[in-house]
PDB file of C-alpha atoms and ligand atoms in Angstrom:
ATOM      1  CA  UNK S 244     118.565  61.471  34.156  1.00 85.00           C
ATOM      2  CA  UNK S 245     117.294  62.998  37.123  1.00 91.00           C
ATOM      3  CA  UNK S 246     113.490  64.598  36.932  1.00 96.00           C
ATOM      4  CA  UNK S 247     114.068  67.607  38.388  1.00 97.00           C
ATOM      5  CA  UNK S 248     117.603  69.447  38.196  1.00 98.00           C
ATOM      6  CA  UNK S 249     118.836  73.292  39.888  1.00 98.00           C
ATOM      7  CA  UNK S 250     122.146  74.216  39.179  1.00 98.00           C
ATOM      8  CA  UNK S 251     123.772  76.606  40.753  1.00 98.00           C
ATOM      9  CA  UNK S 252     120.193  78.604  40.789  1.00 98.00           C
ATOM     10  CA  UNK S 253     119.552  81.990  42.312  1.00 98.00           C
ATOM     11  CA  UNK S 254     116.840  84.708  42.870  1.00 98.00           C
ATOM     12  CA  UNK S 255     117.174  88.167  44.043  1.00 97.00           C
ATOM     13  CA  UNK S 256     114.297  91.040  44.101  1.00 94.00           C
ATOM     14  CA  UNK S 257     116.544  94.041  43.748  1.00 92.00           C
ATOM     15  CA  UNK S 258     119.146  94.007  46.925  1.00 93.00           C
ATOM     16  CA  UNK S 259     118.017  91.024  48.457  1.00 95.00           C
ATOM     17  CA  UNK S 260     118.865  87.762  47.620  1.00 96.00           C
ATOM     18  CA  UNK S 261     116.247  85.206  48.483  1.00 97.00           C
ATOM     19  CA  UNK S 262     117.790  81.761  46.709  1.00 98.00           C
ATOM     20  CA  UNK S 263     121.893  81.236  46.290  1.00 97.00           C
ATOM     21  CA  UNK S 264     123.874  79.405  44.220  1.00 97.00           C
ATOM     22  CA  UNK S 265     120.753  76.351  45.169  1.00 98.00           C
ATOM     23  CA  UNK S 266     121.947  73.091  43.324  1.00 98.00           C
ATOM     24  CA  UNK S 267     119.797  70.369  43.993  1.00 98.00           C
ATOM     25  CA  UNK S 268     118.794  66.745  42.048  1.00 98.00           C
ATOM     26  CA  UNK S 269     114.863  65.478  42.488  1.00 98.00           C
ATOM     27  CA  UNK S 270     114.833  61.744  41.070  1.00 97.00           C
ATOM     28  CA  UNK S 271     111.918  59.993  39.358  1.00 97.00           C
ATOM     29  CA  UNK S 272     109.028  59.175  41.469  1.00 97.00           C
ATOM     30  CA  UNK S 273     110.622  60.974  44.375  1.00 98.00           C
ATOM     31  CA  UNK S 274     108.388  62.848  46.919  1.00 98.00           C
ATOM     32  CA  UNK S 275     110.831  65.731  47.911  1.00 98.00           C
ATOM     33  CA  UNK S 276     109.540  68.095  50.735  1.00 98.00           C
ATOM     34  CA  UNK S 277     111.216  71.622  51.099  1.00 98.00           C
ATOM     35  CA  UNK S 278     111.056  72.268  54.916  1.00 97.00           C
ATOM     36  CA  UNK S 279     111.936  75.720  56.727  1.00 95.00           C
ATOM     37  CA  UNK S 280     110.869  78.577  58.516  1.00 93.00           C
ATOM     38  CA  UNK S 281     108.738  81.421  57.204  1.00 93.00           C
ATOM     39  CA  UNK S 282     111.093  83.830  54.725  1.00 94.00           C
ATOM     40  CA  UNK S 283     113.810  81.126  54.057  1.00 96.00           C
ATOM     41  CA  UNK S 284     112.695  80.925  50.476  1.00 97.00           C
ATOM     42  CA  UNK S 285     110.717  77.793  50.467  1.00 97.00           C
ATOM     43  CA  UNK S 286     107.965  79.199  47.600  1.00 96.00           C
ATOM     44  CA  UNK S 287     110.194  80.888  45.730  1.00 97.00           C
ATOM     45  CA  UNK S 288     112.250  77.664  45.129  1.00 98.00           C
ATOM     46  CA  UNK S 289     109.039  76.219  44.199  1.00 98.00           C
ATOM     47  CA  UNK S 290     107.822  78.780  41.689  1.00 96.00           C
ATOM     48  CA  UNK S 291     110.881  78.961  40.430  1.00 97.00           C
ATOM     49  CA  UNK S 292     111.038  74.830  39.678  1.00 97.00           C
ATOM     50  CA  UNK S 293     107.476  75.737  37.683  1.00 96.00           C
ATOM     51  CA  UNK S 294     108.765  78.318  35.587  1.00 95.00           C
ATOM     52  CA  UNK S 295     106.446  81.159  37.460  1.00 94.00           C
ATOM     53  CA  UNK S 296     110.151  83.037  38.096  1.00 93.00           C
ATOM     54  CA  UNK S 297     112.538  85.244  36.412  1.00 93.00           C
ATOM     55  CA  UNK S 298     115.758  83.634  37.237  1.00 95.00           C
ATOM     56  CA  UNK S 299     118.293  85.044  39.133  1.00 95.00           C
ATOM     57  CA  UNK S 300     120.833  82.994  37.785  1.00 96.00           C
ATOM     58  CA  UNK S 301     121.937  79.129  37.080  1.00 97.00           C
ATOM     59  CA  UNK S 302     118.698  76.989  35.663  1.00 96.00           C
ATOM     60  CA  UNK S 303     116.151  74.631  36.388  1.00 97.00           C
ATOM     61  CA  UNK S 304     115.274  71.898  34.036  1.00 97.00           C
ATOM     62  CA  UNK S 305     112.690  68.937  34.311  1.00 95.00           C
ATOM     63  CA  UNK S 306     113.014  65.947  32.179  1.00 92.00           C
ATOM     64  CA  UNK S 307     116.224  67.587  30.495  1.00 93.00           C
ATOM     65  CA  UNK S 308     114.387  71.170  29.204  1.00 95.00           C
ATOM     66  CA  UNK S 309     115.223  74.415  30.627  1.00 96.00           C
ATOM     67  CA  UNK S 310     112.040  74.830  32.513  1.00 95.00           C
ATOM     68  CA  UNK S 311     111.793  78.488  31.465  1.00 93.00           C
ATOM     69  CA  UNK S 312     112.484  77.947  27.575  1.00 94.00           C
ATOM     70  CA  UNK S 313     109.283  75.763  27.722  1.00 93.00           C
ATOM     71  CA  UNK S 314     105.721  77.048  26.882  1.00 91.00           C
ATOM     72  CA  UNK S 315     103.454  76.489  30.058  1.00 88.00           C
ATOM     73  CA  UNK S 316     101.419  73.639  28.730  1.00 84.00           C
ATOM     74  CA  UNK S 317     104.536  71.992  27.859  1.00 89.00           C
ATOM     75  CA  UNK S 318     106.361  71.558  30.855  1.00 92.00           C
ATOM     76  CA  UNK S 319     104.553  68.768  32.599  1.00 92.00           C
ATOM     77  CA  UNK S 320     104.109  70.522  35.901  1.00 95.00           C
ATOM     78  CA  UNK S 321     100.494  70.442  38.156  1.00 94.00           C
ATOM     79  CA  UNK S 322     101.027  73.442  40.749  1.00 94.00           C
ATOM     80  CA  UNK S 323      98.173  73.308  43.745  1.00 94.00           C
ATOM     81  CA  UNK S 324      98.326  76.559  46.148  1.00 91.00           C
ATOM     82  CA  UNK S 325      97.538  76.590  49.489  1.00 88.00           C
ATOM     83  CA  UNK S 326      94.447  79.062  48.943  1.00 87.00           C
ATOM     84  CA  UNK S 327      92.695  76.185  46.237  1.00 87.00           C
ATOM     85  CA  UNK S 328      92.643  78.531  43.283  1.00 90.00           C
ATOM     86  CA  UNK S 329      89.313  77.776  42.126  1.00 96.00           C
ATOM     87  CA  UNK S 330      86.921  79.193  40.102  1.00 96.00           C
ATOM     88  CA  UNK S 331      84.359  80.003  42.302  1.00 97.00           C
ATOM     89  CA  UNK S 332      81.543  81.178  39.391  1.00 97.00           C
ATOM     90  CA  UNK S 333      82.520  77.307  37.787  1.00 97.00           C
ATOM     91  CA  UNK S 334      81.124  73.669  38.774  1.00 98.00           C
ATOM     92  CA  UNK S 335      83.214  71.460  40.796  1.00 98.00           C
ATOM     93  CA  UNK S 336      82.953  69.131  37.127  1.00 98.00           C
ATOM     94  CA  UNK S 337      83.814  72.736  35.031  1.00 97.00           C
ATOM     95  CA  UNK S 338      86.886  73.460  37.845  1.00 97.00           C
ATOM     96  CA  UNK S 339      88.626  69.888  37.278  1.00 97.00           C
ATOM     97  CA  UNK S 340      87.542  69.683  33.560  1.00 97.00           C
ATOM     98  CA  UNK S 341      89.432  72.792  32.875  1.00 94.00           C
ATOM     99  CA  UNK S 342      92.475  72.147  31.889  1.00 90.00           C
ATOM    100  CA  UNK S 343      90.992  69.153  29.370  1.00 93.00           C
ATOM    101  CA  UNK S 344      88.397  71.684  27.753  1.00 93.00           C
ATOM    102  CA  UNK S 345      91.267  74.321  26.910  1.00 89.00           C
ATOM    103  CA  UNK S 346      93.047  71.056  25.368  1.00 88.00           C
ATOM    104  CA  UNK S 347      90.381  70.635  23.436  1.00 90.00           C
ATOM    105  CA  UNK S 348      90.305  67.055  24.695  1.00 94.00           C
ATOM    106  CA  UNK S 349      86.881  65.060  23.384  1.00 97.00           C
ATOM    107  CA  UNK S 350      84.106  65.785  25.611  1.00 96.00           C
ATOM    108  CA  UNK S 351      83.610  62.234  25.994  1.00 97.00           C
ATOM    109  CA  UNK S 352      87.107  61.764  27.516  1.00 97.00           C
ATOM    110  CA  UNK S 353      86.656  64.476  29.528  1.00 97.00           C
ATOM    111  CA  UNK S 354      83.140  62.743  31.020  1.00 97.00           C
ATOM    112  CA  UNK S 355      85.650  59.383  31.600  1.00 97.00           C
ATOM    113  CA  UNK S 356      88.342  61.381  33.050  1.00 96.00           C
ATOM    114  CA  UNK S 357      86.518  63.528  35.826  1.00 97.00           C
ATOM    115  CA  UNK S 358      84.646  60.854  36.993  1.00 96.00           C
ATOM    116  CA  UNK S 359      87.330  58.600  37.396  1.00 94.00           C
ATOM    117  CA  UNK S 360      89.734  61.469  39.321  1.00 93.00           C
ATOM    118  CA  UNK S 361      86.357  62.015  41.131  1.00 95.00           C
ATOM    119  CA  UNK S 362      85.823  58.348  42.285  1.00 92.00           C
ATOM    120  CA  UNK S 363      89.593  58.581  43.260  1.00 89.00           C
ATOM    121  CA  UNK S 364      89.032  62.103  45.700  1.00 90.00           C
ATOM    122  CA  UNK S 365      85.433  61.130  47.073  1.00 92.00           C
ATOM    123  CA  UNK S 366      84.254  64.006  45.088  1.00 95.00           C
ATOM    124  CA  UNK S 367      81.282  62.393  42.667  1.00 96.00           C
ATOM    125  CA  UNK S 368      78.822  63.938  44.990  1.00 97.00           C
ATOM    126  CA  UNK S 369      80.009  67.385  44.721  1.00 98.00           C
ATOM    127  CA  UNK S 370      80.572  67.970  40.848  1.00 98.00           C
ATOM    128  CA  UNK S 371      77.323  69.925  40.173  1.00 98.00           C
ATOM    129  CA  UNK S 372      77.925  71.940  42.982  1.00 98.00           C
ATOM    130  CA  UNK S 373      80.021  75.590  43.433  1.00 98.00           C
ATOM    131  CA  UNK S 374      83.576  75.671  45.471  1.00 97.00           C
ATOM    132  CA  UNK S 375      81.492  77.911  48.090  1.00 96.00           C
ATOM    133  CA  UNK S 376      79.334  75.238  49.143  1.00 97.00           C
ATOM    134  CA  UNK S 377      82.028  72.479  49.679  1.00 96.00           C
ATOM    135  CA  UNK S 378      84.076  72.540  52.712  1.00 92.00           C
ATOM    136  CA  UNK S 379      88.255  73.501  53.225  1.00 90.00           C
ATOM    137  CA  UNK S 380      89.013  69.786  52.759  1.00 90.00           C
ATOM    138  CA  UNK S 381      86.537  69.318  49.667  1.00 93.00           C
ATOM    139  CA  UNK S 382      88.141  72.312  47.927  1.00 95.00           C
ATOM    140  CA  UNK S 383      91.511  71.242  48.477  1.00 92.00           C
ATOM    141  CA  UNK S 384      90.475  68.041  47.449  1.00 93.00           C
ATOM    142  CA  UNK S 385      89.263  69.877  43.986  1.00 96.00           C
ATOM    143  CA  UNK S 386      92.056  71.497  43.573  1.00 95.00           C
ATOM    144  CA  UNK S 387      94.394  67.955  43.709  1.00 94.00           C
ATOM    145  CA  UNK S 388      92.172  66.502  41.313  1.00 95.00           C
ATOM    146  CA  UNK S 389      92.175  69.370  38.899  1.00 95.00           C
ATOM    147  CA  UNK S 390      95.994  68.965  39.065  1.00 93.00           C
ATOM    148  CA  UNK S 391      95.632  64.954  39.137  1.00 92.00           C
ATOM    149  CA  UNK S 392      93.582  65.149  35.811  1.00 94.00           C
ATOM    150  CA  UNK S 393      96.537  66.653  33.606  1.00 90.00           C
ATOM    151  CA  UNK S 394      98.253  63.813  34.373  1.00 91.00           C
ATOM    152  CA  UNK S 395     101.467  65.578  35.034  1.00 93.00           C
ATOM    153  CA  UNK S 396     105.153  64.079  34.972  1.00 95.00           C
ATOM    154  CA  UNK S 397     105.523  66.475  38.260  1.00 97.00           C
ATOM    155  CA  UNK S 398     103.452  68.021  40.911  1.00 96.00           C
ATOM    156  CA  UNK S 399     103.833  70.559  43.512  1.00 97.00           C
ATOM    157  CA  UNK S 400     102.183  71.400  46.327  1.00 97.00           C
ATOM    158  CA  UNK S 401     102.547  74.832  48.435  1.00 96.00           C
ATOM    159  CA  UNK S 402     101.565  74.742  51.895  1.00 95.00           C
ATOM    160  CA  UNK S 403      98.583  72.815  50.230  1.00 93.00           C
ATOM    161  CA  UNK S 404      97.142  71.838  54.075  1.00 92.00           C
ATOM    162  CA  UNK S 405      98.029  75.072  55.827  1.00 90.00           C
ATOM    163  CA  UNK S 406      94.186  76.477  55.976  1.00 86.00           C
ATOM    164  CA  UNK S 407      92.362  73.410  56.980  1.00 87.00           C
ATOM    165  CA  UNK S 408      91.775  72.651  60.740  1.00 87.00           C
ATOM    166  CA  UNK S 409      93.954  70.025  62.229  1.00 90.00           C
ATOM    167  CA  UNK S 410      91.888  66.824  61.607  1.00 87.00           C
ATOM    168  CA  UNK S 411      91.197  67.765  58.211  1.00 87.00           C
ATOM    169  CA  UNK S 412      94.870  68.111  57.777  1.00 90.00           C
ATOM    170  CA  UNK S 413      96.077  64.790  59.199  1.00 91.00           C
ATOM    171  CA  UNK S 414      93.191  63.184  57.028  1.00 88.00           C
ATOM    172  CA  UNK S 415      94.633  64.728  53.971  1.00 90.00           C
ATOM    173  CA  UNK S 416      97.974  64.381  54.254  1.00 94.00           C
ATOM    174  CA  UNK S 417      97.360  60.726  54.662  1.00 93.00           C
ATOM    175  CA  UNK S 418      95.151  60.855  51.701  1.00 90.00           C
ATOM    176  CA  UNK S 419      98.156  62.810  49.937  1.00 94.00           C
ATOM    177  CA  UNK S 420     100.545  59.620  51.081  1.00 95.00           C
ATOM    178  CA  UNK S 421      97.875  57.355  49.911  1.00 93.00           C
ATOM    179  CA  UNK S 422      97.896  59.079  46.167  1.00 92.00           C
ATOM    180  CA  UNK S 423     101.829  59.229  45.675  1.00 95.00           C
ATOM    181  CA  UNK S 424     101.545  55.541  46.527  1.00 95.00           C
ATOM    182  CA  UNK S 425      99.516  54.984  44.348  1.00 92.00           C
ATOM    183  CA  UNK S 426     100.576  57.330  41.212  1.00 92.00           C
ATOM    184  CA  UNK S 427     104.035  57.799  42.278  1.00 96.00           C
ATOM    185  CA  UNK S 428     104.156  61.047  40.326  1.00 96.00           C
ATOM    186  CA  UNK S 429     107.568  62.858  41.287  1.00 97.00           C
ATOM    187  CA  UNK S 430     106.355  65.666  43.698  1.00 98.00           C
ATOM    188  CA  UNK S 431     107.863  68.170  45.246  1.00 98.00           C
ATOM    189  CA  UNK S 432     106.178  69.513  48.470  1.00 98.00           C
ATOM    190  CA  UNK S 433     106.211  72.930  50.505  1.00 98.00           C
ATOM    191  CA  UNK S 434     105.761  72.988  53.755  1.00 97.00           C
ATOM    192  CA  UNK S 435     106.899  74.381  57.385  1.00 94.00           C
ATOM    193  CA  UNK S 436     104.997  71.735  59.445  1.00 94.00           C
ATOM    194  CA  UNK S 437     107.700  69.231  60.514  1.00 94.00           C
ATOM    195  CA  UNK S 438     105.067  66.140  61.097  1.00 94.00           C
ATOM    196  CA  UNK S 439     104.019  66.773  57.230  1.00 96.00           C
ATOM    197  CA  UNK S 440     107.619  66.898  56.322  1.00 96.00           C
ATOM    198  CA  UNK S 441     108.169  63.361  58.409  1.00 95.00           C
ATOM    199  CA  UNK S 442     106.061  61.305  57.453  1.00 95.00           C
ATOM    200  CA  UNK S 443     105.380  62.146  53.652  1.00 97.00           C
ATOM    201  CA  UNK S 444     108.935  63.157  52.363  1.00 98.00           C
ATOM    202  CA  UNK S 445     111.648  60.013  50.993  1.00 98.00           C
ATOM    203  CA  UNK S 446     113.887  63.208  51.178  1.00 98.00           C
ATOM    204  CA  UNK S 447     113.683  66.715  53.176  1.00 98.00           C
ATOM    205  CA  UNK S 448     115.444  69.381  51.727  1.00 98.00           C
ATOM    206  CA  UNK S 449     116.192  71.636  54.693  1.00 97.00           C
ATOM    207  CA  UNK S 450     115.970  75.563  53.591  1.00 97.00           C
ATOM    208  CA  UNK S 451     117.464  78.428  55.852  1.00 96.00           C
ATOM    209  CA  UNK S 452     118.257  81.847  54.624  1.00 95.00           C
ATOM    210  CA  UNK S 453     117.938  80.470  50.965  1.00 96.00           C
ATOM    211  CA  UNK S 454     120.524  77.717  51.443  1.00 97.00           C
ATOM    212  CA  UNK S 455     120.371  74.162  51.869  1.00 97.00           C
ATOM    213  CA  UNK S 456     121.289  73.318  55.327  1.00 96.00           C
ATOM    214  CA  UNK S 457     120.867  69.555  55.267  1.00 96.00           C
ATOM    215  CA  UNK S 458     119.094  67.545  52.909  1.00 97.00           C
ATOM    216  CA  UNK S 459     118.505  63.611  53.683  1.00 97.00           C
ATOM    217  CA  UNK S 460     115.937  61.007  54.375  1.00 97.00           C
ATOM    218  CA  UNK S 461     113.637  61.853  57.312  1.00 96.00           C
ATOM    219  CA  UNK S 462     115.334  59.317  59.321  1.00 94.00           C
ATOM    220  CA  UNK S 463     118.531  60.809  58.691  1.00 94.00           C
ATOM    221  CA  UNK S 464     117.507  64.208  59.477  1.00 92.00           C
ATOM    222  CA  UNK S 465     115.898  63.457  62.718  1.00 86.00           C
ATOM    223  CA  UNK S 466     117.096  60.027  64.135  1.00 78.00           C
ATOM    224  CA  UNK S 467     120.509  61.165  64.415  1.00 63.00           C
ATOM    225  CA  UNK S 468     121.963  60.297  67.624  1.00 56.00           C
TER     226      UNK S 468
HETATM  227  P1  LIG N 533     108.828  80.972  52.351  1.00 62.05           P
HETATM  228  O1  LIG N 533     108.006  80.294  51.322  1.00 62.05           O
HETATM  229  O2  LIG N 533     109.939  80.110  52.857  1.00 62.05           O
HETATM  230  O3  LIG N 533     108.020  81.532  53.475  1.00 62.05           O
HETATM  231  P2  LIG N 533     109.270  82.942  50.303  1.00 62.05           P
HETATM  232  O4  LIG N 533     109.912  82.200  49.204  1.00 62.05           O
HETATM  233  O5  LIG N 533     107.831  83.258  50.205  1.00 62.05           O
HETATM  234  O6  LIG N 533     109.568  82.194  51.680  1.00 62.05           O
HETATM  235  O7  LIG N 533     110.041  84.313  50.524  1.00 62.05           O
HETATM  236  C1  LIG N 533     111.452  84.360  50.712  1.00 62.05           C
HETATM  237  C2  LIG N 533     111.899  85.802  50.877  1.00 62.05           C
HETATM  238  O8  LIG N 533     111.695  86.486  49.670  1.00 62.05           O
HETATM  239  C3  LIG N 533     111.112  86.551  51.929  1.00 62.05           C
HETATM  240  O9  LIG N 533     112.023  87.332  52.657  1.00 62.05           O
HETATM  241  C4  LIG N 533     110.179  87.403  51.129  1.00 62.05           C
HETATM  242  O10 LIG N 533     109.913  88.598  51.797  1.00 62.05           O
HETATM  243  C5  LIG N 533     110.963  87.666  49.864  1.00 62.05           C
HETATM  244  N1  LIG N 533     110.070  87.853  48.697  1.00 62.05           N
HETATM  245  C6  LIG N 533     109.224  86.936  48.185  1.00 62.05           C
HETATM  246  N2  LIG N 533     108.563  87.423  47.112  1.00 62.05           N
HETATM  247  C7  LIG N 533     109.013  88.696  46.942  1.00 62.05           C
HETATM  248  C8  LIG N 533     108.748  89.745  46.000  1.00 62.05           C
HETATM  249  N3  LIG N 533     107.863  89.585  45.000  1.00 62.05           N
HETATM  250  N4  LIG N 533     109.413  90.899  46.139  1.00 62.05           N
HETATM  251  C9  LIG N 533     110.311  91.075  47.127  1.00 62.05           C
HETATM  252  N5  LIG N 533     110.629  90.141  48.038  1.00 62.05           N
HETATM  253  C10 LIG N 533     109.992  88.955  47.955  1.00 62.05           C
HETATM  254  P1  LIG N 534      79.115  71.534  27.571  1.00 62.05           P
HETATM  255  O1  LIG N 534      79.601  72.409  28.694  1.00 62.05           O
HETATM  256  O2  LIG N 534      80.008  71.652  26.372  1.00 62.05           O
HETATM  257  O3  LIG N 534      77.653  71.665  27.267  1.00 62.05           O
HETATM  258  P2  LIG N 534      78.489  68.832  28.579  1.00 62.05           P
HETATM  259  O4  LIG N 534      77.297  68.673  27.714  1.00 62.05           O
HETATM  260  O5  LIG N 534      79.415  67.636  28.723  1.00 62.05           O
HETATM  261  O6  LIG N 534      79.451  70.050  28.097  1.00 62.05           O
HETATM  262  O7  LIG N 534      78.045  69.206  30.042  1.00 62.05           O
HETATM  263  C1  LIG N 534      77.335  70.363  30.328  1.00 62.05           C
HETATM  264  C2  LIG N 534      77.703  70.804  31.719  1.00 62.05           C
HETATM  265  O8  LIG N 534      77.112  69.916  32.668  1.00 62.05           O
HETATM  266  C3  LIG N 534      79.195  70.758  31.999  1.00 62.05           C
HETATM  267  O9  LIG N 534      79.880  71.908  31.592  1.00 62.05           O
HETATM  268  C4  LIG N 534      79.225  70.582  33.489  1.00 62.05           C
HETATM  269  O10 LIG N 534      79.071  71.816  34.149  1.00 62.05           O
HETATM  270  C5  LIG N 534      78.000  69.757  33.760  1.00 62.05           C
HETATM  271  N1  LIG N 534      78.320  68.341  33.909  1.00 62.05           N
HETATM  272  C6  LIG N 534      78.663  67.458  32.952  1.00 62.05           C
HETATM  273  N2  LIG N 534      78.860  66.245  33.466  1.00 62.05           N
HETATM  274  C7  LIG N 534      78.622  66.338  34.782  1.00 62.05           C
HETATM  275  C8  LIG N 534      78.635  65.407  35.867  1.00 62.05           C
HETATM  276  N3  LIG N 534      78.967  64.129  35.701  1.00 62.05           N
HETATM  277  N4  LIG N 534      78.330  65.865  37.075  1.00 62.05           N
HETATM  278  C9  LIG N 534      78.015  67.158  37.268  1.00 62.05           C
HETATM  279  N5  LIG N 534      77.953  68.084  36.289  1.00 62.05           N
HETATM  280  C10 LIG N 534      78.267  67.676  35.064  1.00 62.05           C
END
């Protein structure tokens, strides 16, 4: 069974269809970037694949469920936003615990668990400290291991490297590489940086005008003769 599934999925606001008739299979452990220009639908795809959409019409299901018949602490899924999302009045240690505290996980294993997603990011230093004194790549950094504590069967990223200057970026995408390595978590990816797209995706899924145009391994996308 495939982790991620779209069939036949579409999204419209009012008169203006944004997604069509999208079918599309993400396999276990799969790191699946979503690659096209500005307006082609890339976020909405990915909102929709976390439940945060009315659909259109079709479905999306991961690990079998209808993603939108599930409860939002049930469906597995670790979102991180371009823009961090993180609670700026909170700790760097209250930002990643949060998620563990509204479980009502054992403050002991929540102790265990920050500090090892800490060790993990390079972020030990920081935990006493506010998002507003870390830097662009220390937030995003934050906000990966807030999603990396839920231990999720799926993450995805939006444009999670678009605000950080370029050497920042190259260091965390690598970093990014390094952890799906590592975890091998199924992730799907949004982005409109081609390099990104190259050299992180086993498949790119090629959006224009809400369509897929091509979808294939990066090779295949961009070695063809
Ligand atoms: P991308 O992520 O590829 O830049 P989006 O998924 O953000 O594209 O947007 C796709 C299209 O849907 C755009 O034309 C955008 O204007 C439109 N759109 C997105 N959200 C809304 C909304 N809430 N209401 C109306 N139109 C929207
Ligand atoms: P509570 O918030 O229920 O009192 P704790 O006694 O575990 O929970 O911790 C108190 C606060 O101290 C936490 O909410 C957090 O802000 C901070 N804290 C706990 N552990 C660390 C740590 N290893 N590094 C930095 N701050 C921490």
């Amino acid at each position: 069974m495939s982790a991620i599934v779209c069939s036949h999925v579409a999204k419209s606001y009012g008169a203006t269809t944004v997604i069509r008739d999208l079918n599309l299979s993400i396999e276990d452990h799969e790191f699946v970037v979503f690659l096209g220009p500005s307006g082609c639908g890339k976020s909405t795809l990915l909102r929709m694949l976390a439940g945060l959409e009315d659909i259109s019409g079709g479905e999306v299901s991961i690990g079998g469920k209808v993603v939108n018949d599930l409860d939002p602490g049930d469906r597995g899924i670790a979102m991180v936003f371009q823009n961090y999302a993180l609670y700026p009045h909170m700790t760097i240690f209250d930002n990643i615990a949060f998620g563990l505290k509204r479980q009502k996980v054992p403050k002991a294993e929540i102790q265990q668990r920050v500090q090892a997603v800490s060790k993990t990011l390079g972020l030990e230093p920081y935990l006493g400290r506010k998002p507003a004194e870390l830097s662009g790549g220390q937030q995003q950094r934050v906000a990966i291991a807030r999603a990396m504590i839920k231990t999720p069967k799926v993450f995805l990223f939006d444009e999670p490297l678009s605000n950080l200057d370029a050497k920042l970026r190259n260091h965390m995408r690598v970093e990014i590489a390094r952890l799906h390595q590592s975890l091998k978590t199924t992730t799907v990816y949004v982005t409109h940086d081609q390099l990104e797209a190259m050299t992180l995706a086993d498949r790119i899924v090629l959006l224009r005008d809400g369509r897929i145009e091509q979808i294939g391994s990066p090779a295949e996308i961009y070695e063809r003769p």
